[in-house]
Amino acid sequence: QVQLVESGGGLVQPGGSLRLSCAASGIYVDFYIMNWYRQGPGKRRELVASIAVNESANYLDSVKGRFSISRDKVKNQAYLQMNNLKPDDTAVYYCNANGGVTGRDYWGQGIQVTVSS
């Protein structure tokens, strides 16, 4: 059974930092495209960051220079380091593992990030 479990969310003041973790079981993160999505209040779910199998990373324009995605093959986890957080970053963040041509696609349950003073 595949599970992705997010942790590290919470309430932070504008300008603060958080690191989200995604612990995987049942799959190896190094064989998947690992993605972080988010869905803010009244908004559509959007792709925030993605790291390919070859370690190349892509980011939503609004988070470039502030967020960084990575993975640890030994711990079998993916991470999203979020710096200089803004109120617009408030959302539920979801970890996603996408197997590309295999068609396999797995999601975590989501974790709340709230940026507010």
XYZ file of N, CA and C in Angstrom:
351
model
N 0.844 -1.192 0.000
C 0.000 0.000 0.000
C 0.881 1.245 0.000
N 0.577 2.169 -0.875
C 1.360 3.388 -0.996
C 0.782 4.465 -0.092
N 1.657 5.116 0.650
C 1.226 6.244 1.477
C 2.215 7.386 1.332
N 1.670 8.578 1.240
C 2.460 9.811 1.302
C 1.905 10.624 2.468
N 2.765 10.960 3.408
C 2.320 11.668 4.606
C 3.093 12.968 4.734
N 2.346 14.077 4.666
C 2.964 15.389 4.799
C 3.078 15.796 6.258
N 4.086 16.588 6.552
C 4.252 17.159 7.885
C 4.994 18.491 7.737
N 4.974 19.274 8.819
C 5.736 20.513 8.835
C 4.935 21.774 8.576
N 3.647 21.640 8.372
C 2.825 22.815 8.132
C 2.515 23.549 9.423
N 1.706 24.596 9.304
C 1.308 25.341 10.485
C 1.109 26.811 10.194
N 1.119 27.584 11.264
C 0.918 29.032 11.190
C 2.273 29.731 11.291
N 2.515 30.662 10.383
C 3.780 31.399 10.374
C 3.498 32.843 9.987
N 4.319 33.742 10.501
C 4.157 35.149 10.161
C 4.741 35.443 8.790
N 4.248 36.477 8.137
C 4.842 36.868 6.853
C 6.344 37.081 6.991
N 7.076 36.576 6.002
C 8.527 36.630 6.048
C 9.171 35.436 6.698
N 8.371 34.598 7.306
C 8.892 33.411 7.985
C 9.152 32.257 7.037
N 9.581 31.150 7.634
C 9.935 29.963 6.850
C 9.278 28.722 7.426
N 9.049 27.778 6.554
C 8.590 26.438 6.945
C 9.234 25.439 6.011
N 9.413 24.226 6.499
C 9.844 23.136 5.634
C 8.810 22.023 5.715
N 8.212 21.743 4.584
C 7.271 20.633 4.488
C 8.027 19.361 4.140
N 7.607 18.277 4.765
C 8.170 16.958 4.469
C 7.079 16.048 3.952
N 7.477 15.136 3.093
C 6.560 14.131 2.543
C 7.232 12.775 2.695
N 6.756 12.006 3.651
C 7.314 10.688 3.904
C 6.578 9.654 3.071
N 7.319 8.908 2.277
C 6.712 7.930 1.374
C 6.922 6.518 1.883
N 5.909 5.693 1.692
C 6.019 4.260 1.944
C 5.319 3.538 0.808
N 5.867 2.394 0.430
C 5.290 1.630 -0.662
C 5.834 2.002 -2.036
N 6.567 3.093 -2.111
C 7.249 3.496 -3.341
C 8.610 4.076 -2.974
N 9.476 4.185 -3.973
C 10.758 4.858 -3.771
C 10.698 6.213 -4.469
N 10.916 7.266 -3.718
C 10.738 8.617 -4.267
C 11.705 8.906 -5.403
N 12.855 8.229 -5.436
C 13.815 8.523 -6.487
C 13.363 7.998 -7.850
N 12.325 7.189 -7.894
C 11.813 6.673 -9.169
C 10.596 7.454 -9.661
N 10.218 8.476 -8.919
C 9.022 9.235 -9.246
C 9.343 10.716 -9.423
N 8.540 11.374 -10.239
C 8.511 12.829 -10.241
C 7.761 13.228 -8.973
N 8.431 13.976 -8.131
C 7.803 14.408 -6.883
C 7.342 15.849 -7.032
N 6.100 16.070 -6.701
C 5.482 17.378 -6.873
C 4.890 17.872 -5.559
N 4.852 19.171 -5.424
C 4.076 19.818 -4.366
C 3.033 20.702 -5.045
N 1.784 20.465 -4.683
C 0.675 21.285 -5.142
C 0.128 22.057 -3.949
N -0.676 23.049 -4.229
C -1.389 23.751 -3.169
C -2.754 24.216 -3.674
N -3.655 24.361 -2.720
C -4.983 24.882 -3.031
C -5.355 25.879 -1.958
N -5.405 27.142 -2.357
C -5.774 28.197 -1.433
C -7.280 28.341 -1.354
N -7.760 29.102 -0.367
C -9.199 29.295 -0.207
C -9.827 29.890 -1.471
N -10.819 29.204 -2.010
C -11.504 29.685 -3.202
C -10.695 29.634 -4.478
N -9.581 28.917 -4.438
C -8.713 28.853 -5.614
C -8.614 27.430 -6.139
N -8.145 27.314 -7.364
C -7.900 26.005 -7.949
C -6.563 25.455 -7.454
N -6.454 24.139 -7.451
C -5.189 23.520 -7.074
C -4.145 23.862 -8.126
N -2.943 24.222 -7.667
C -1.884 24.600 -8.594
C -0.586 23.887 -8.229
N 0.221 23.640 -9.267
C 1.517 23.001 -9.067
C 2.514 24.048 -8.601
N 3.113 23.818 -7.450
C 4.040 24.771 -6.860
C 5.480 24.453 -7.243
N 5.842 23.191 -7.143
C 7.224 22.799 -7.417
C 7.254 21.337 -7.824
N 8.250 21.019 -8.647
C 8.375 19.665 -9.161
C 9.847 19.317 -9.286
N 10.184 18.078 -8.925
C 11.553 17.609 -9.105
C 11.521 16.304 -9.869
N 12.226 16.292 -10.984
C 12.218 15.123 -11.854
C 13.197 14.066 -11.348
N 13.148 12.905 -11.991
C 14.038 11.805 -11.616
C 15.501 12.210 -11.787
N 15.760 13.063 -12.774
C 17.137 13.528 -13.003
C 17.511 14.729 -12.133
N 16.640 15.037 -11.153
C 16.855 16.097 -10.160
C 16.617 17.509 -10.688
N 16.179 17.654 -11.919
C 15.865 18.997 -12.396
C 14.569 19.463 -11.725
N 14.535 20.727 -11.366
C 13.406 21.264 -10.607
C 12.743 22.408 -11.360
N 11.461 22.525 -11.164
C 10.699 23.629 -11.741
C 9.780 24.202 -10.676
N 9.499 25.501 -10.825
C 8.725 26.196 -9.810
C 7.671 27.101 -10.437
N 6.599 27.275 -9.693
C 5.600 28.279 -10.009
C 6.301 29.640 -9.960
N 5.978 30.508 -10.906
C 6.672 31.800 -10.972
C 6.624 32.561 -9.648
N 5.504 32.511 -8.979
C 5.330 33.326 -7.770
C 6.160 32.831 -6.580
N 6.733 31.636 -6.690
C 7.534 31.121 -5.575
C 9.010 30.997 -5.924
N 9.364 31.307 -7.167
C 10.767 31.207 -7.572
C 11.639 32.114 -6.700
N 12.762 31.557 -6.269
C 13.664 32.312 -5.409
C 13.301 32.237 -3.937
N 12.113 31.711 -3.609
C 11.687 31.608 -2.215
C 11.520 30.154 -1.770
N 11.079 29.297 -2.672
C 10.831 27.890 -2.349
C 11.895 27.016 -3.004
N 12.172 25.890 -2.366
C 13.128 24.942 -2.919
C 12.639 23.518 -2.659
N 12.606 22.711 -3.712
C 12.164 21.327 -3.588
C 13.385 20.410 -3.599
N 13.313 19.339 -2.833
C 14.416 18.388 -2.787
C 13.881 17.027 -2.366
N 14.739 16.019 -2.428
C 14.351 14.703 -1.932
C 15.565 14.037 -1.303
N 15.289 13.137 -0.401
C 16.315 12.350 0.285
C 16.019 10.883 -0.012
N 16.872 10.268 -0.814
C 16.617 8.893 -1.238
C 16.799 7.912 -0.083
N 17.656 8.262 0.851
C 17.891 7.372 1.988
C 16.684 7.376 2.927
N 16.195 8.573 3.225
C 15.027 8.682 4.098
C 13.718 8.436 3.340
N 13.811 8.401 2.018
C 12.621 8.198 1.178
C 11.579 9.289 1.415
N 12.057 10.525 1.422
C 11.190 11.668 1.649
C 11.453 12.753 0.607
N 10.444 13.574 0.404
C 10.580 14.787 -0.392
C 10.310 15.980 0.518
N 10.858 17.122 0.126
C 10.763 18.302 0.972
C 10.415 19.529 0.135
N 9.806 20.493 0.813
C 9.597 21.797 0.218
C 10.007 22.834 1.258
N 11.146 23.468 1.016
C 11.604 24.539 1.883
C 10.969 25.835 1.400
N 10.268 26.503 2.303
C 9.544 27.718 1.935
C 10.072 28.877 2.776
N 10.661 29.844 2.116
C 11.213 31.007 2.787
C 10.459 32.268 2.377
N 10.606 33.313 3.171
C 9.961 34.606 2.889
C 8.480 34.404 2.536
N 7.793 33.684 3.390
C 6.397 33.358 3.122
C 5.524 34.595 3.122
N 4.512 34.547 2.260
C 3.584 35.654 2.094
C 2.164 35.173 2.377
N 1.264 36.072 2.735
C -0.126 35.648 2.978
C -0.735 34.886 1.795
N -0.343 35.237 0.579
C -0.867 34.533 -0.599
C -0.403 33.079 -0.684
N 0.583 32.713 0.134
C 1.032 31.319 0.160
C 0.133 30.446 1.032
N -0.809 31.065 1.716
C -1.736 30.318 2.560
C -2.529 29.334 1.706
N -2.474 28.072 2.082
C -3.132 27.028 1.293
C -2.965 25.691 1.992
N -3.700 24.717 1.491
C -3.415 23.323 1.827
C -2.402 22.827 0.798
N -1.304 22.285 1.287
C -0.232 21.802 0.423
C -0.296 20.278 0.339
N -0.158 19.781 -0.892
C -0.260 18.355 -1.146
C 1.025 17.821 -1.783
N 1.469 16.701 -1.291
C 2.581 15.974 -1.900
C 2.011 15.020 -2.942
N 2.685 14.935 -4.083
C 2.247 14.058 -5.174
C 3.448 13.325 -5.735
N 3.273 12.037 -5.971
C 4.294 11.229 -6.635
C 3.723 10.755 -7.958
N 4.377 11.159 -9.020
C 3.882 10.830 -10.360
C 4.875 9.930 -11.072
N 4.349 8.778 -11.525
C 5.208 7.785 -12.156
C 5.379 7.961 -13.654
N 4.955 9.114 -14.190
C 5.147 9.382 -15.604
C 4.389 8.388 -16.482
N 5.094 7.733 -17.394
C 4.441 6.842 -18.358
C 3.830 5.611 -17.691
N 4.212 5.312 -16.467
C 3.608 4.167 -15.776
C 2.145 4.424 -15.445
N 1.751 5.691 -15.412
C 0.379 6.023 -15.049
C 0.123 6.022 -13.564
N 1.130 5.692 -12.776
C 0.937 5.673 -11.330
C 0.990 7.088 -10.784
N 0.089 7.387 -9.905
C -0.033 8.735 -9.371
C -0.596 8.642 -7.967
N 0.137 9.184 -7.006
C -0.254 9.066 -5.610
C -0.253 10.441 -4.953
N -1.166 10.582 -3.970
C -1.329 11.870 -3.291
C -1.291 11.688 -1.782
N -0.765 12.703 -1.120
C -0.884 12.778 0.320
C -2.218 13.388 0.690
N -2.471 13.455 1.988
C -3.762 13.936 2.467
C -3.828 15.454 2.535
N -2.674 16.096 2.431
C -2.634 17.555 2.473
C -2.316 18.069 3.854
N -1.697 19.255 3.891
C -1.356 19.875 5.169
C -1.538 21.383 5.039
N -2.086 21.965 6.098
C -2.408 23.390 6.067
C -1.172 24.234 6.355
N -0.988 25.259 5.533
C 0.002 26.302 5.778
C -0.739 27.626 5.801
N -0.607 28.339 6.900
C -1.266 29.631 7.044
C -0.214 30.692 7.325
N -0.202 31.730 6.492
C 0.745 32.830 6.658
C -0.053 34.065 7.062
N 0.133 34.475 8.308
C -0.670 35.573 8.838
C 0.031 36.195 10.021
N -0.181 37.501 10.170
C 0.371 38.184 11.333
C -0.671 38.231 12.448
